[in-house]
């Protein structure tokens, strides 16, 4: 009898030694062997190619995805923010619970890599290259705004600088790493302790059992491959722009061009391909150690070259601010900022500014926090799986320390050194009156006589207002006789420079003298805001630069050591890109090979080349705009993955609870899982699902009467709520095409639907409580809200005689017995 129970449970949702039931394609042998899931691989490649073609052909693709991302920030910020906080609470609970002593592997297994190599690999894979790009840029941008802090003109500058560091810490702290920890923990636990395939679909085994080997599991793996490749490709493409900028910074003869960027892409891809062929233990491991070592050297040099005492003070101070405000920032959704125009309050409220655009721009949350959260989540399959692969033999507590606590502390140190130094430089530059200007037409007035003639024609001294043709022109008229020029407005910085340089009557100057004057102005343009000034080589106005320029401007400011730091930085950036590319290729190959941790070499080469080819195609055909579209699409994909992550978190907790014996794996259960009507090829089950879409109240009535859970009032109330919801929604839709429309009917309709869901939740909870079926009211509520027809099937199929699930699905008359002995637990 016990053997029958065990066999049945292993076919359901027990976490036992996994038997892979995935679809395989196998061909060849040795170095020419191929072994992959044909459905997942083919579907992923088709989707990738189609999407890349769309981004190349549609010039507005980036705008479309940006619109979608902004819509997500307005409608689902609460979901992004709230879910991240819940995941953090779950991981903290695991850390301090008895589950923390469990191992990612068998109890006698030891870690495969040393602590140093392990940390170097997970850090290089996780955020290493991002800290080069944002290490200087984000603190500076948060300091200069616009955001809800810079809107307050009365905020002291020192406090604003600290807020900038705090917001940056928030984006790169606990919330940035938590998604990687959850995915890495459950994959490592299932793969190394339960011998299951290391692929994203395995995360759902504690919830749906063998159903992961159907279309649902394949869909999860396809989405994971697509988001991983898009993330790696956009980082590779956009990263080459920063590398190209660094090379141009070191040698002006190396131009900022698509050709040079393509060469950089394929150099990185070539090294990454060699690395991924040699595997984790050799290529990826050694490259990661070199990257981490270079990063440490650069960080320590900058700390000592800048102001070490300022850096130490700022590090200590910023950590205190982070933990003081983590709850406030962690739950802040910009609720008022995201309101429509006109919802900002009275104009005469005595606010510190005159306009009515709220306490901060509406786009800040979309451009920063939601961007980061979506980006981290979309990268979670890639980084989480790679961290799991290198973490065998470690306890969950050690895993959390290494993949959350240590990276957070190190990232804070990095951001303090480079971000704090950047803010210090930005403040010094403002004191020296270095500023950002908006010249637009300087390149026009060079060499050609007709351009010099136009310059003299437009020049009309003295410049007494801020309208100046050097800052842009609007032109009307098709012929020289009718053409009219209107000068655009210069900002105060540009106006000051014009008034200082243009003191002569241009009409009296020769063309050569005029060209020399314009060239002088162009040089002044550069040092005024972009590059180290003539008077002080150690100061630049970083906020006038692009993000990829800020890093090199900062390290170049350290006089004699600037050139050395530029070389080290460039080497570090390139190697970090290589480690991201090779680890990404390996993870994609593992997912396409049904979780095989040592996929064939030809497949590794294929995916590495696909990454390089995708980035090249986008950069060649659409430039940075096409890459931006791909990046934004990856962030948008973070929304469905947020929902997936919520289920993964539940699965993680359930897996650990089963392993610890807190949940009886042989206890009573429903004979039909919620996903069975969607995954099983059983027409009878489909028909029952479809009927319950409209007949759910009738099923509720039968269940409550059969199991004596209440009178007919429950069934009547369920029927009233359900029918009212349907009728009101029909009237709402019909009202859109009729003059008799009643606005707001949908609100009452959803009230009735939630009432119906509440009734279903109560009935399901009563059934579980009466027959000791595991679960909780939260699961009951969400099951009733999103899959109530499946809930109806579960309740209706509970044994009429005994009220509990049958022992075998094919034998409804046998009753499963609960086992009290601990030997039956997994």
Coordinates of N, CA, C and O in Angstrom, one line a residue, residues 20-25 36-45 47 197-205 208-227 381 385 588 590-595 607 641 644 675 678-679 681:
X20 N 13.9 12.9 -16.5 CA 13.6 13.9 -17.5 C 12.7 13.3 -18.6 O 13.0 12.3 -19.2
X21 N 11.6 14.0 -18.8 CA 10.6 13.6 -19.8 C 10.6 14.6 -21.0 O 9.6 14.7 -21.7
X22 N 11.6 15.4 -21.1 CA 11.6 16.4 -22.2 C 11.8 15.8 -23.5 O 12.2 14.7 -23.7
X23 N 11.5 16.6 -24.6 CA 11.7 16.2 -25.9 C 13.1 16.5 -26.3 O 13.7 17.5 -26.0
X24 N 13.7 15.5 -27.0 CA 15.2 15.7 -27.4 C 15.3 15.5 -28.9 O 14.6 14.7 -29.5
X25 N 16.4 16.2 -29.4 CA 16.9 15.9 -30.7 C 18.4 15.6 -30.6 O 19.1 16.4 -30.0
X36 N 19.6 18.8 -28.1 CA 18.8 19.9 -27.7 C 17.3 19.6 -27.8 O 16.9 18.6 -28.4
X37 N 16.5 20.5 -27.2 CA 15.1 20.5 -27.3 C 14.7 21.1 -28.6 O 14.8 22.4 -28.8
X38 N 14.1 20.4 -29.6 CA 13.8 21.0 -30.9 C 12.7 22.1 -30.9 O 12.8 23.1 -31.6
X39 N 11.8 21.9 -30.0 CA 10.6 22.8 -29.9 C 11.1 24.2 -29.3 O 10.9 25.2 -29.9
X40 N 11.8 24.1 -28.2 CA 12.3 25.3 -27.5 C 13.3 26.0 -28.4 O 13.2 27.2 -28.5
X41 N 14.3 25.3 -28.9 CA 15.3 25.9 -29.7 C 14.8 26.6 -31.0 O 15.1 27.7 -31.3
X42 N 14.0 25.8 -31.7 CA 13.4 26.4 -33.0 C 12.5 27.6 -32.7 O 12.6 28.6 -33.4
X43 N 11.6 27.5 -31.7 CA 10.7 28.6 -31.4 C 11.5 29.8 -31.0 O 11.2 31.0 -31.4
X44 N 12.5 29.6 -30.1 CA 13.3 30.8 -29.7 C 14.0 31.4 -30.8 O 14.1 32.7 -30.9
X45 N 14.6 30.7 -31.7 CA 15.4 31.3 -32.8 C 14.4 32.0 -33.7 O 14.7 33.1 -34.2
X47 N 11.5 33.4 -33.0 CA 11.1 34.7 -32.3 C 12.2 35.7 -32.3 O 12.0 36.9 -32.5
X197 N 16.6 18.6 -14.1 CA 17.3 19.4 -15.1 C 17.5 20.9 -14.7 O 16.5 21.4 -14.1
X198 N 18.6 21.4 -15.0 CA 18.8 22.8 -14.6 C 18.3 23.7 -15.7 O 19.1 24.3 -16.6
X199 N 17.0 23.9 -15.7 CA 16.4 24.8 -16.7 C 15.2 25.5 -16.0 O 14.7 25.0 -15.0
X200 N 14.7 26.6 -16.5 CA 13.8 27.4 -15.8 C 12.5 26.7 -15.5 O 11.8 26.9 -14.5
X201 N 12.1 25.8 -16.4 CA 10.8 25.1 -16.2 C 10.8 24.2 -14.9 O 9.8 24.0 -14.3
X202 N 12.0 23.8 -14.5 CA 12.2 23.0 -13.3 C 11.7 23.7 -12.0 O 11.3 23.1 -11.0
X203 N 11.8 25.1 -12.1 CA 11.4 25.9 -10.9 C 9.9 25.6 -10.5 O 9.6 25.8 -9.4
X204 N 9.1 25.1 -11.5 CA 7.7 25.0 -11.2 C 7.3 23.5 -10.8 O 6.2 23.2 -10.6
X205 N 8.3 22.7 -10.7 CA 8.0 21.3 -10.4 C 7.4 21.2 -9.0 O 6.4 20.3 -8.9
X208 N 3.5 22.1 -10.0 CA 2.7 21.4 -11.0 C 3.3 20.1 -11.4 O 2.8 19.4 -12.3
X209 N 4.4 19.6 -10.8 CA 4.9 18.3 -11.1 C 5.3 18.1 -12.5 O 5.9 19.0 -13.2
X210 N 5.0 16.9 -13.1 CA 5.4 16.5 -14.4 C 4.8 17.4 -15.5 O 5.2 17.3 -16.7
X211 N 3.9 18.3 -15.2 CA 3.3 19.2 -16.2 C 4.4 20.1 -16.8 O 4.1 20.7 -17.9
X212 N 5.5 20.2 -16.1 CA 6.6 21.1 -16.7 C 7.1 20.5 -18.0 O 7.7 21.3 -18.8
X213 N 6.9 19.3 -18.3 CA 7.4 18.7 -19.5 C 6.5 18.8 -20.7 O 6.7 18.2 -21.7
X214 N 5.4 19.6 -20.5 CA 4.5 19.9 -21.6 C 4.8 21.3 -22.2 O 5.8 21.9 -22.1
X215 N 3.7 21.8 -22.9 CA 3.9 23.1 -23.6 C 4.1 24.3 -22.6 O 4.8 25.2 -22.9
X216 N 3.6 24.1 -21.3 CA 3.8 25.2 -20.4 C 5.3 25.4 -20.0 O 5.8 26.5 -20.0
X217 N 6.0 24.2 -19.8 CA 7.4 24.3 -19.4 C 8.2 24.8 -20.6 O 9.2 25.6 -20.5
X218 N 7.9 24.3 -21.8 CA 8.6 24.8 -23.0 C 8.4 26.3 -23.2 O 9.4 27.0 -23.6
X219 N 7.2 26.8 -23.0 CA 7.0 28.3 -23.1 C 7.8 29.1 -22.1 O 8.4 30.1 -22.5
X220 N 8.0 28.6 -20.9 CA 8.8 29.3 -19.9 C 10.3 29.3 -20.4 O 10.9 30.3 -20.3
X221 N 10.8 28.2 -20.9 CA 12.1 28.1 -21.4 C 12.4 29.0 -22.6 O 13.4 29.7 -22.8
X222 N 11.4 29.0 -23.5 CA 11.5 29.9 -24.7 C 11.6 31.4 -24.3 O 12.4 32.1 -24.8
X223 N 10.7 31.8 -23.4 CA 10.7 33.2 -22.9 C 12.0 33.5 -22.2 O 12.6 34.6 -22.4
X224 N 12.6 32.5 -21.5 CA 13.8 32.7 -20.8 C 15.0 32.9 -21.7 O 15.9 33.8 -21.6
X225 N 15.0 32.1 -22.8 CA 16.1 32.2 -23.8 C 16.0 33.5 -24.5 O 17.1 34.2 -24.7
X226 N 14.8 34.0 -24.9 CA 14.7 35.2 -25.6 C 15.1 36.4 -24.7 O 15.9 37.3 -25.2
X227 N 14.6 36.5 -23.5 CA 15.0 37.6 -22.6 C 16.5 37.6 -22.3 O 17.1 38.7 -22.3
X381 N 16.7 34.8 -15.3 CA 17.0 33.4 -15.8 C 18.5 33.2 -16.1 O 19.1 32.2 -15.7
X385 N 20.6 31.3 -13.1 CA 21.0 29.9 -13.5 C 22.5 29.8 -13.5 O 23.0 28.7 -13.0
X588 N 22.1 30.1 -22.1 CA 21.2 29.9 -23.2 C 21.3 28.4 -23.7 O 20.2 27.8 -24.0
X590 N 22.4 25.8 -22.2 CA 21.8 24.9 -21.2 C 20.3 24.8 -21.2 O 19.7 23.7 -21.2
X591 N 19.7 25.9 -21.4 CA 18.2 26.0 -21.4 C 17.7 25.3 -22.7 O 16.7 24.6 -22.7
X592 N 18.4 25.5 -23.8 CA 17.9 24.9 -25.1 C 18.2 23.4 -25.1 O 17.6 22.7 -25.9
X593 N 19.1 23.0 -24.2 CA 19.4 21.5 -24.1 C 18.8 20.9 -22.9 O 19.3 19.9 -22.3
X594 N 17.6 21.4 -22.6 CA 16.7 20.8 -21.5 C 17.5 20.7 -20.1 O 17.3 19.8 -19.3
X595 N 18.4 21.7 -19.9 CA 19.0 21.7 -18.6 C 20.3 20.9 -18.5 O 20.8 20.8 -17.4
X607 N 25.4 29.6 -30.2 CA 24.7 30.7 -29.4 C 25.6 31.9 -29.2 O 25.2 33.0 -29.2
X641 N 7.5 38.3 -16.4 CA 8.4 37.5 -15.6 C 8.2 37.9 -14.1 O 8.6 37.1 -13.3
X644 N 5.8 35.4 -13.1 CA 6.5 34.1 -13.0 C 7.3 34.0 -11.8 O 7.3 33.0 -11.1
X675 N -3.7 23.5 -13.2 CA -3.3 23.7 -14.6 C -3.7 22.5 -15.5 O -3.4 22.5 -16.7
X678 N -5.4 23.0 -18.7 CA -4.7 23.7 -19.7 C -3.5 22.9 -20.3 O -2.9 23.2 -21.3
X679 N -3.2 21.8 -19.6 CA -2.0 21.0 -20.0 C -2.3 19.6 -20.4 O -1.4 19.0 -21.2
X681 N -4.3 16.5 -22.4 CA -5.1 16.3 -23.7 C -6.3 15.4 -23.3 O -6.3 14.2 -23.7

